[in-house]
mmCIF file of N, CA and C in Angstrom:
data_model
loop_
_atom_site.group_PDB
_atom_site.id
_atom_site.type_symbol
_atom_site.label_atom_id
_atom_site.label_comp_id
_atom_site.label_asym_id
_atom_site.label_seq_id
_atom_site.Cartn_x
_atom_site.Cartn_y
_atom_site.Cartn_z
ATOM 1 N N MET A 13 0.992 -1.146 -0.020
ATOM 2 C CA MET A 13 0.161 0.041 0.145
ATOM 3 C C MET A 13 1.058 1.369 -0.001
ATOM 4 N N THR A 14 0.297 1.995 -0.723
ATOM 5 C CA THR A 14 1.516 3.198 -0.997
ATOM 6 C C THR A 14 0.730 4.240 0.135
ATOM 7 N N THR A 15 1.748 5.439 0.111
ATOM 8 C CA THR A 15 1.259 6.758 0.846
ATOM 9 C C THR A 15 -0.123 7.372 0.356
ATOM 10 N N LYS A 16 -0.352 7.143 -0.880
ATOM 11 C CA LYS A 16 -1.238 8.052 -1.375
ATOM 12 C C LYS A 16 -2.558 6.906 -0.976
ATOM 13 N N HIS A 17 -2.430 5.522 -1.075
ATOM 14 C CA HIS A 17 -3.681 5.034 -0.873
ATOM 15 C C HIS A 17 -4.185 5.492 0.982
ATOM 16 N N LEU A 18 -2.949 5.317 1.331
ATOM 17 C CA LEU A 18 -3.123 5.668 3.134
ATOM 18 C C LEU A 18 -3.863 6.653 3.420
ATOM 19 N N GLN A 19 -3.652 7.924 2.851
ATOM 20 C CA GLN A 19 -4.205 9.434 2.915
ATOM 21 C C GLN A 19 -5.382 9.391 2.628
ATOM 22 N N VAL A 20 -5.782 8.707 1.362
ATOM 23 C CA VAL A 20 -7.158 8.354 1.203
ATOM 24 C C VAL A 20 -8.063 7.769 1.977
ATOM 25 N N ILE A 21 -7.523 6.139 2.656
ATOM 26 C CA ILE A 21 -8.307 5.753 3.663
ATOM 27 C C ILE A 21 -8.400 6.603 4.842
ATOM 28 N N ILE A 22 -7.394 7.430 5.249
ATOM 29 C CA ILE A 22 -7.485 8.205 6.463
ATOM 30 C C ILE A 22 -8.576 9.107 6.235
ATOM 31 N N LEU A 23 -8.442 10.046 4.986
ATOM 32 C CA LEU A 23 -9.380 11.009 4.945
ATOM 33 C C LEU A 23 -10.697 10.557 4.853
ATOM 34 N N ALA A 24 -11.453 9.057 3.864
ATOM 35 C CA ALA A 24 -12.161 8.582 4.054
ATOM 36 C C ALA A 24 -12.825 8.319 5.540
ATOM 37 N N ALA A 25 -11.991 7.795 6.305
ATOM 38 C CA ALA A 25 -12.423 7.350 7.552
ATOM 39 C C ALA A 25 -12.875 8.918 8.556
ATOM 40 N N LEU A 26 -11.910 9.768 8.515
ATOM 41 C CA LEU A 26 -12.328 11.013 9.091
ATOM 42 C C LEU A 26 -13.693 11.617 8.587
ATOM 43 N N LEU A 27 -14.017 11.579 7.265
ATOM 44 C CA LEU A 27 -15.110 12.045 6.681
ATOM 45 C C LEU A 27 -16.399 11.227 7.163
ATOM 46 N N ALA A 28 -16.173 10.050 7.590
ATOM 47 C CA ALA A 28 -17.250 8.973 7.801
ATOM 48 C C ALA A 28 -17.851 9.251 9.184
ATOM 49 N N GLY A 29 -16.988 9.919 9.966
ATOM 50 C CA GLY A 29 -17.547 10.122 11.388
ATOM 51 C C GLY A 29 -17.997 11.899 11.520
ATOM 52 N N CYS A 30 -18.012 12.464 10.289
ATOM 53 C CA CYS A 30 -18.208 14.089 10.607
ATOM 54 C C CYS A 30 -19.974 14.155 9.749
ATOM 55 N N GLY A 31 -20.922 14.153 10.491
ATOM 56 C CA GLY A 31 -22.298 14.380 10.286
ATOM 57 C C GLY A 31 -22.436 13.988 8.906
ATOM 58 N N ASN A 32 -22.210 12.583 8.708
ATOM 59 C CA ASN A 32 -22.595 12.029 7.384
ATOM 60 C C ASN A 32 -24.170 11.773 7.032
ATOM 61 N N ILE A 33 -24.511 11.998 5.796
ATOM 62 C CA ILE A 33 -25.976 12.031 5.528
ATOM 63 C C ILE A 33 -26.775 10.847 5.971
ATOM 64 N N GLN A 34 -25.989 9.691 6.080
ATOM 65 C CA GLN A 34 -26.921 8.370 6.015
ATOM 66 C C GLN A 34 -27.454 8.303 7.814
ATOM 67 N N GLY A 35 -26.169 8.778 8.516
ATOM 68 C CA GLY A 35 -26.337 9.090 9.999
ATOM 69 C C GLY A 35 -27.810 10.041 10.448
ATOM 70 N N GLN A 36 -27.575 11.255 9.769
ATOM 71 C CA GLN A 36 -28.719 12.045 10.101
ATOM 72 C C GLN A 36 -30.165 11.517 9.358
ATOM 73 N N LEU A 37 -30.295 10.678 8.634
ATOM 74 C CA LEU A 37 -31.307 10.344 8.137
ATOM 75 C C LEU A 37 -31.882 9.387 8.888
ATOM 76 N N ASP A 38 -30.839 8.398 9.047
ATOM 77 C CA ASP A 38 -31.208 7.461 10.409
ATOM 78 C C ASP A 38 -31.825 7.966 11.786
ATOM 79 N N ARG A 39 -31.179 9.353 12.037
ATOM 80 C CA ARG A 39 -31.960 9.780 13.281
ATOM 81 C C ARG A 39 -32.950 10.373 13.484
ATOM 82 N N GLU A 40 -33.609 10.687 11.888
ATOM 83 C CA GLU A 40 -35.043 11.099 11.888
ATOM 84 C C GLU A 40 -35.919 10.153 12.093
ATOM 85 N N LYS A 41 -35.667 8.788 11.661
ATOM 86 C CA LYS A 41 -36.632 7.766 11.941
ATOM 87 C C LYS A 41 -36.608 7.717 13.452
ATOM 88 N N ILE A 42 -37.896 7.690 14.099
ATOM 89 C CA ILE A 42 -38.003 7.263 15.375
ATOM 90 C C ILE A 42 -39.052 6.272 15.724
ATOM 91 N N SER A 43 -39.338 6.330 16.976
ATOM 92 C CA SER A 43 -40.215 4.868 17.215
ATOM 93 C C SER A 43 -41.284 5.876 17.419
ATOM 94 N N SER A 44 -42.693 5.020 17.202
ATOM 95 C CA SER A 44 -43.912 5.427 17.485
ATOM 96 C C SER A 44 -44.422 5.204 18.669
ATOM 97 N N LEU A 45 -43.615 4.626 19.747
ATOM 98 C CA LEU A 45 -44.231 4.029 20.964
ATOM 99 C C LEU A 45 -44.059 5.351 21.986
ATOM 100 N N HIS A 46 -43.364 6.287 21.673
ATOM 101 C CA HIS A 46 -42.910 7.607 22.306
ATOM 102 C C HIS A 46 -44.408 8.111 22.427
ATOM 103 N N TYR A 47 -45.262 8.212 21.135
ATOM 104 C CA TYR A 47 -46.655 8.794 21.125
ATOM 105 C C TYR A 47 -47.762 7.826 21.761
ATOM 106 N N ASP A 48 -47.918 6.704 22.281
ATOM 107 C CA ASP A 48 -48.739 5.929 22.694
ATOM 108 C C ASP A 48 -49.203 6.473 23.836
ATOM 109 N N THR A 49 -48.411 7.325 24.688
ATOM 110 C CA THR A 49 -48.980 7.628 25.895
ATOM 111 C C THR A 49 -50.055 9.177 25.806
ATOM 112 N N THR A 50 -49.985 9.883 24.352
ATOM 113 C CA THR A 50 -50.678 10.853 24.261
ATOM 114 C C THR A 50 -51.931 10.502 24.096
ATOM 115 N N GLU A 51 -52.900 11.469 24.351
ATOM 116 C CA GLU A 51 -54.278 11.140 24.050
ATOM 117 C C GLU A 51 -54.657 11.371 22.401
ATOM 118 N N CYS A 52 -55.433 10.586 21.734
ATOM 119 C CA CYS A 52 -55.590 10.654 20.416
ATOM 120 C C CYS A 52 -55.955 12.004 19.817
ATOM 121 N N PRO A 53 -57.069 12.655 20.573
ATOM 122 C CA PRO A 53 -57.182 14.339 19.929
ATOM 123 C C PRO A 53 -56.041 15.273 20.277
ATOM 124 N N ALA A 54 -54.977 14.922 21.318
ATOM 125 C CA ALA A 54 -54.033 15.667 21.124
ATOM 126 C C ALA A 54 -52.973 15.463 20.140
ATOM 127 N N LEU A 55 -52.816 14.264 19.916
ATOM 128 C CA LEU A 55 -51.981 13.569 19.157
ATOM 129 C C LEU A 55 -52.309 14.030 17.681
ATOM 130 N N LEU A 56 -53.593 13.746 17.381
ATOM 131 C CA LEU A 56 -54.015 14.433 15.901
ATOM 132 C C LEU A 56 -53.653 15.673 15.666
ATOM 133 N N ALA A 57 -53.767 16.403 16.567
ATOM 134 C CA ALA A 57 -53.552 17.972 16.495
ATOM 135 C C ALA A 57 -52.066 18.411 16.280
ATOM 136 N N GLN A 58 -51.094 17.531 17.313
ATOM 137 C CA GLN A 58 -49.623 17.818 17.111
ATOM 138 C C GLN A 58 -49.164 17.283 15.604
ATOM 139 N N ARG A 59 -49.730 16.096 14.909
ATOM 140 C CA ARG A 59 -49.596 15.356 13.711
ATOM 141 C C ARG A 59 -49.695 16.685 12.711
ATOM 142 N N ASN A 60 -51.140 17.199 13.176
ATOM 143 C CA ASN A 60 -51.585 18.534 11.995
ATOM 144 C C ASN A 60 -50.611 19.512 12.088
ATOM 145 N N ALA A 61 -50.301 19.971 13.127
ATOM 146 C CA ALA A 61 -49.307 21.017 13.339
ATOM 147 C C ALA A 61 -47.864 20.652 12.486
ATOM 148 N N ALA A 62 -47.277 19.889 12.712
ATOM 149 C CA ALA A 62 -46.594 19.246 12.380
ATOM 150 C C ALA A 62 -46.309 19.199 10.784
ATOM 151 N N MET A 63 -47.305 18.725 10.007
ATOM 152 C CA MET A 63 -47.646 18.205 8.665
ATOM 153 C C MET A 63 -47.739 20.017 8.199
ATOM 154 N N THR A 64 -48.160 20.829 9.070
ATOM 155 C CA THR A 64 -48.360 22.405 8.480
ATOM 156 C C THR A 64 -47.048 22.944 8.450
ATOM 157 N N GLN A 65 -46.220 22.610 9.500
ATOM 158 C CA GLN A 65 -44.614 23.288 9.346
ATOM 159 C C GLN A 65 -43.805 22.519 8.119
ATOM 160 N N VAL A 66 -44.028 21.461 7.769
ATOM 161 C CA VAL A 66 -43.432 20.546 6.902
ATOM 162 C C VAL A 66 -43.509 21.137 5.663
ATOM 163 N N SER A 67 -44.980 21.575 5.384
ATOM 164 C CA SER A 67 -45.304 22.241 4.014
ATOM 165 C C SER A 67 -44.877 23.664 4.140
ATOM 166 N N GLN A 68 -45.181 24.378 5.283
ATOM 167 C CA GLN A 68 -44.486 25.466 4.928
ATOM 168 C C GLN A 68 -42.718 25.777 4.885
ATOM 169 N N LEU A 69 -42.238 24.508 5.302
ATOM 170 C CA LEU A 69 -40.533 24.571 5.210
ATOM 171 C C LEU A 69 -40.197 24.216 3.782
ATOM 172 N N THR A 70 -41.208 23.408 3.310
ATOM 173 C CA THR A 70 -40.911 22.881 1.945
ATOM 174 C C THR A 70 -41.793 23.688 0.737
ATOM 175 N N ASN A 71 -42.112 24.766 1.023
ATOM 176 C CA ASN A 71 -43.210 25.667 0.197
ATOM 177 C C ASN A 71 -44.241 24.810 -0.634
ATOM 178 N N GLY A 72 -44.955 23.742 0.383
ATOM 179 C CA GLY A 72 -45.781 23.297 -0.053
ATOM 180 C C GLY A 72 -45.739 21.755 -0.974
ATOM 181 N N ALA A 73 -44.214 21.544 -1.366
ATOM 182 C CA ALA A 73 -44.202 20.443 -1.821
ATOM 183 C C ALA A 73 -43.892 19.130 -0.923
ATOM 184 N N GLY A 74 -43.959 19.414 0.210
ATOM 185 C CA GLY A 74 -43.737 18.374 1.011
ATOM 186 C C GLY A 74 -42.520 17.717 1.061
ATOM 187 N N TYR A 75 -42.200 16.876 2.004
ATOM 188 C CA TYR A 75 -40.649 16.667 2.365
ATOM 189 C C TYR A 75 -40.393 15.234 1.211
ATOM 190 N N ARG A 76 -39.085 15.256 0.741
ATOM 191 C CA ARG A 76 -39.157 13.983 0.184
ATOM 192 C C ARG A 76 -37.248 13.741 0.663
ATOM 193 N N GLU A 77 -37.411 12.400 1.089
ATOM 194 C CA GLU A 77 -36.201 12.044 1.360
ATOM 195 C C GLU A 77 -34.926 11.872 0.294
ATOM 196 N N PRO A 78 -33.523 12.535 0.590
ATOM 197 C CA PRO A 78 -32.803 12.381 -0.562
ATOM 198 C C PRO A 78 -32.502 11.071 -1.182
ATOM 199 N N GLN A 79 -32.166 11.060 -2.332
ATOM 200 C CA GLN A 79 -31.673 9.688 -3.011
ATOM 201 C C GLN A 79 -29.982 9.744 -2.644
ATOM 202 N N VAL A 80 -29.460 8.792 -1.943
ATOM 203 C CA VAL A 80 -28.217 8.571 -1.597
ATOM 204 C C VAL A 80 -27.842 7.369 -2.445
ATOM 205 N N ILE A 81 -26.798 7.311 -3.085
ATOM 206 C CA ILE A 81 -26.346 6.355 -3.950
ATOM 207 C C ILE A 81 -25.810 5.309 -2.582
ATOM 208 N N THR A 82 -26.276 4.089 -2.856
ATOM 209 C CA THR A 82 -26.096 2.835 -1.669
ATOM 210 C C THR A 82 -24.593 2.768 -2.025
ATOM 211 N N GLY A 83 -24.220 2.696 -0.593
ATOM 212 C CA GLY A 83 -22.872 2.409 0.051
ATOM 213 C C GLY A 83 -22.207 4.144 0.272
ATOM 214 N N PHE A 84 -22.599 4.803 -0.132
ATOM 215 C CA PHE A 84 -21.741 6.347 -0.183
ATOM 216 C C PHE A 84 -22.318 7.193 1.150
ATOM 217 N N GLY A 85 -23.372 6.517 1.639
ATOM 218 C CA GLY A 85 -24.469 7.360 2.472
ATOM 219 C C GLY A 85 -23.583 7.823 3.988
ATOM 220 N N PRO A 86 -22.472 6.795 4.477
ATOM 221 C CA PRO A 86 -21.327 7.132 5.448
ATOM 222 C C PRO A 86 -20.420 8.186 4.889
ATOM 223 N N ILE A 87 -20.150 7.916 4.063
ATOM 224 C CA ILE A 87 -18.944 9.094 3.447
ATOM 225 C C ILE A 87 -19.406 10.544 3.055
ATOM 226 N N LEU A 88 -20.789 10.652 2.611
ATOM 227 C CA LEU A 88 -21.371 12.123 2.052
ATOM 228 C C LEU A 88 -21.632 12.613 3.431
ATOM 229 N N PRO A 89 -21.012 14.029 3.087
ATOM 230 C CA PRO A 89 -21.657 15.183 4.423
ATOM 231 C C PRO A 89 -23.111 15.090 4.008
ATOM 232 N N ASP A 90 -23.872 15.770 4.970
ATOM 233 C CA ASP A 90 -25.293 16.130 4.737
ATOM 234 C C ASP A 90 -25.422 17.507 4.062
ATOM 235 N N TYR A 91 -25.828 17.307 3.143
ATOM 236 C CA TYR A 91 -25.841 18.576 1.863
ATOM 237 C C TYR A 91 -27.299 19.267 1.890
ATOM 238 N N ARG A 92 -28.030 18.766 2.743
ATOM 239 C CA ARG A 92 -29.298 19.541 2.666
ATOM 240 C C ARG A 92 -29.312 20.656 3.082
ATOM 241 N N THR A 93 -30.381 21.489 3.111
ATOM 242 C CA THR A 93 -30.367 23.011 3.323
ATOM 243 C C THR A 93 -30.976 22.811 4.748
ATOM 244 N N ALA A 94 -30.978 24.044 5.534
ATOM 245 C CA ALA A 94 -31.605 24.108 6.802
ATOM 246 C C ALA A 94 -33.064 23.658 6.835
ATOM 247 N N ASN A 95 -33.677 24.043 6.089
ATOM 248 C CA ASN A 95 -35.205 23.809 5.954
ATOM 249 C C ASN A 95 -35.507 22.249 5.632
ATOM 250 N N GLN A 96 -34.675 21.651 4.775
ATOM 251 C CA GLN A 96 -34.491 20.376 4.365
ATOM 252 C C GLN A 96 -34.426 19.597 5.671
ATOM 253 N N LYS A 97 -33.312 19.953 6.223
ATOM 254 C CA LYS A 97 -33.161 19.378 7.685
ATOM 255 C C LYS A 97 -34.169 19.117 8.772
ATOM 256 N N LYS A 98 -34.751 20.675 8.984
ATOM 257 C CA LYS A 98 -35.630 20.749 9.810
ATOM 258 C C LYS A 98 -37.091 19.835 9.462
ATOM 259 N N ALA A 99 -37.593 19.817 8.064
ATOM 260 C CA ALA A 99 -38.293 19.285 7.511
ATOM 261 C C ALA A 99 -38.264 17.622 7.600
ATOM 262 N N GLY A 100 -37.194 17.189 7.605
ATOM 263 C CA GLY A 100 -36.736 15.849 7.644
ATOM 264 C C GLY A 100 -37.242 15.481 9.102
ATOM 265 N N ALA A 101 -36.565 16.284 10.018
ATOM 266 C CA ALA A 101 -37.056 15.699 11.149
ATOM 267 C C ALA A 101 -38.421 15.810 11.651
ATOM 268 N N LEU A 102 -39.057 17.064 11.328
ATOM 269 C CA LEU A 102 -40.676 16.755 11.442
ATOM 270 C C LEU A 102 -41.440 15.665 10.878
ATOM 271 N N GLN A 103 -40.764 15.450 9.836
ATOM 272 C CA GLN A 103 -41.394 14.256 8.972
ATOM 273 C C GLN A 103 -41.193 13.025 9.573
ATOM 274 N N GLY A 104 -40.220 12.613 10.350
ATOM 275 C CA GLY A 104 -39.960 11.685 10.930
ATOM 276 C C GLY A 104 -40.819 11.631 12.182
ATOM 277 N N GLN A 105 -41.214 12.672 12.602
ATOM 278 C CA GLN A 105 -42.278 12.532 13.725
ATOM 279 C C GLN A 105 -43.368 12.539 13.226
ATOM 280 N N VAL A 106 -43.943 13.092 12.325
ATOM 281 C CA VAL A 106 -45.292 12.871 11.600
ATOM 282 C C VAL A 106 -45.446 11.398 11.195
ATOM 283 N N ASP A 107 -44.497 10.900 10.606
ATOM 284 C CA ASP A 107 -44.742 9.364 10.274
ATOM 285 C C ASP A 107 -44.630 8.338 11.522
ATOM 286 N N SER A 108 -43.946 8.839 12.574
ATOM 287 C CA SER A 108 -43.823 8.027 13.725
ATOM 288 C C SER A 108 -45.605 8.378 14.313
ATOM 289 N N MET A 109 -45.831 9.340 14.559
ATOM 290 C CA MET A 109 -47.279 9.516 15.181
ATOM 291 C C MET A 109 -48.478 8.724 14.263
ATOM 292 N N ASN A 110 -48.285 9.122 12.662
ATOM 293 C CA ASN A 110 -49.210 8.390 12.149
ATOM 294 C C ASN A 110 -49.303 6.788 12.135
ATOM 295 N N ARG A 111 -48.041 6.433 12.651
ATOM 296 C CA ARG A 111 -48.038 4.829 13.054
ATOM 297 C C ARG A 111 -48.574 4.520 14.284
ATOM 298 N N SER A 112 -48.633 5.500 15.203
ATOM 299 C CA SER A 112 -49.129 5.262 16.399
ATOM 300 C C SER A 112 -50.597 5.454 16.331
ATOM 301 N N ILE A 113 -51.062 6.460 15.625
ATOM 302 C CA ILE A 113 -52.573 6.851 15.480
ATOM 303 C C ILE A 113 -53.113 5.454 14.503
ATOM 304 N N GLN A 114 -52.605 4.759 13.772
ATOM 305 C CA GLN A 114 -52.963 3.793 12.970
ATOM 306 C C GLN A 114 -53.112 2.253 13.840
ATOM 307 N N ARG A 115 -51.959 2.154 14.717
ATOM 308 C CA ARG A 115 -52.283 1.117 15.599
ATOM 309 C C ARG A 115 -53.277 1.295 16.608
ATOM 310 N N ARG A 116 -53.753 2.460 17.124
ATOM 311 C CA ARG A 116 -54.439 2.721 18.154
ATOM 312 C C ARG A 116 -55.603 2.960 17.586
ATOM 313 N N LYS A 117 -55.899 2.715 16.350
ATOM 314 C CA LYS A 117 -56.999 3.297 15.712
ATOM 315 C C LYS A 117 -57.790 4.625 16.313
ATOM 316 N N CYS A 118 -57.067 5.602 16.192
ATOM 317 C CA CYS A 118 -57.607 6.818 16.742
ATOM 318 C C CYS A 118 -59.111 7.432 15.838
ATOM 319 N N ALA A 119 -59.734 7.853 16.544
ATOM 320 C CA ALA A 119 -61.055 8.066 15.503
ATOM 321 C C ALA A 119 -60.732 9.439 15.185
ATOM 322 N N GLY A 120 -61.156 9.979 13.731
ATOM 323 C CA GLY A 120 -60.638 11.342 13.135
ATOM 324 C C GLY A 120 -59.524 11.099 12.289
ATOM 325 N N ALA A 121 -58.790 10.117 12.252
ATOM 326 C CA ALA A 121 -57.594 9.910 11.588
ATOM 327 C C ALA A 121 -57.816 10.058 10.087
#
């Protein structure tokens, strides 16, 4: 192995630990069990408020998870804008709330 290869390996290892996009996307996925203790009407209101925020942050387009080439997620930095990052976190909460609502069969869903 040459010195050039070693430098590339070290650089890739350093980049893998610095806010990679795959790690950020994984953190946006949260358990729906967290919302099971919230009453259905309050949970529906929270979900609707979060959906409104996502719509505002994305100018009505809705959140779309970025397409990351398989295998490159751990070494790519999180290149999303601040609004996209906020919308991604909120969308993770909305998805989680939806799973809790569906599982508990909340009325008005």
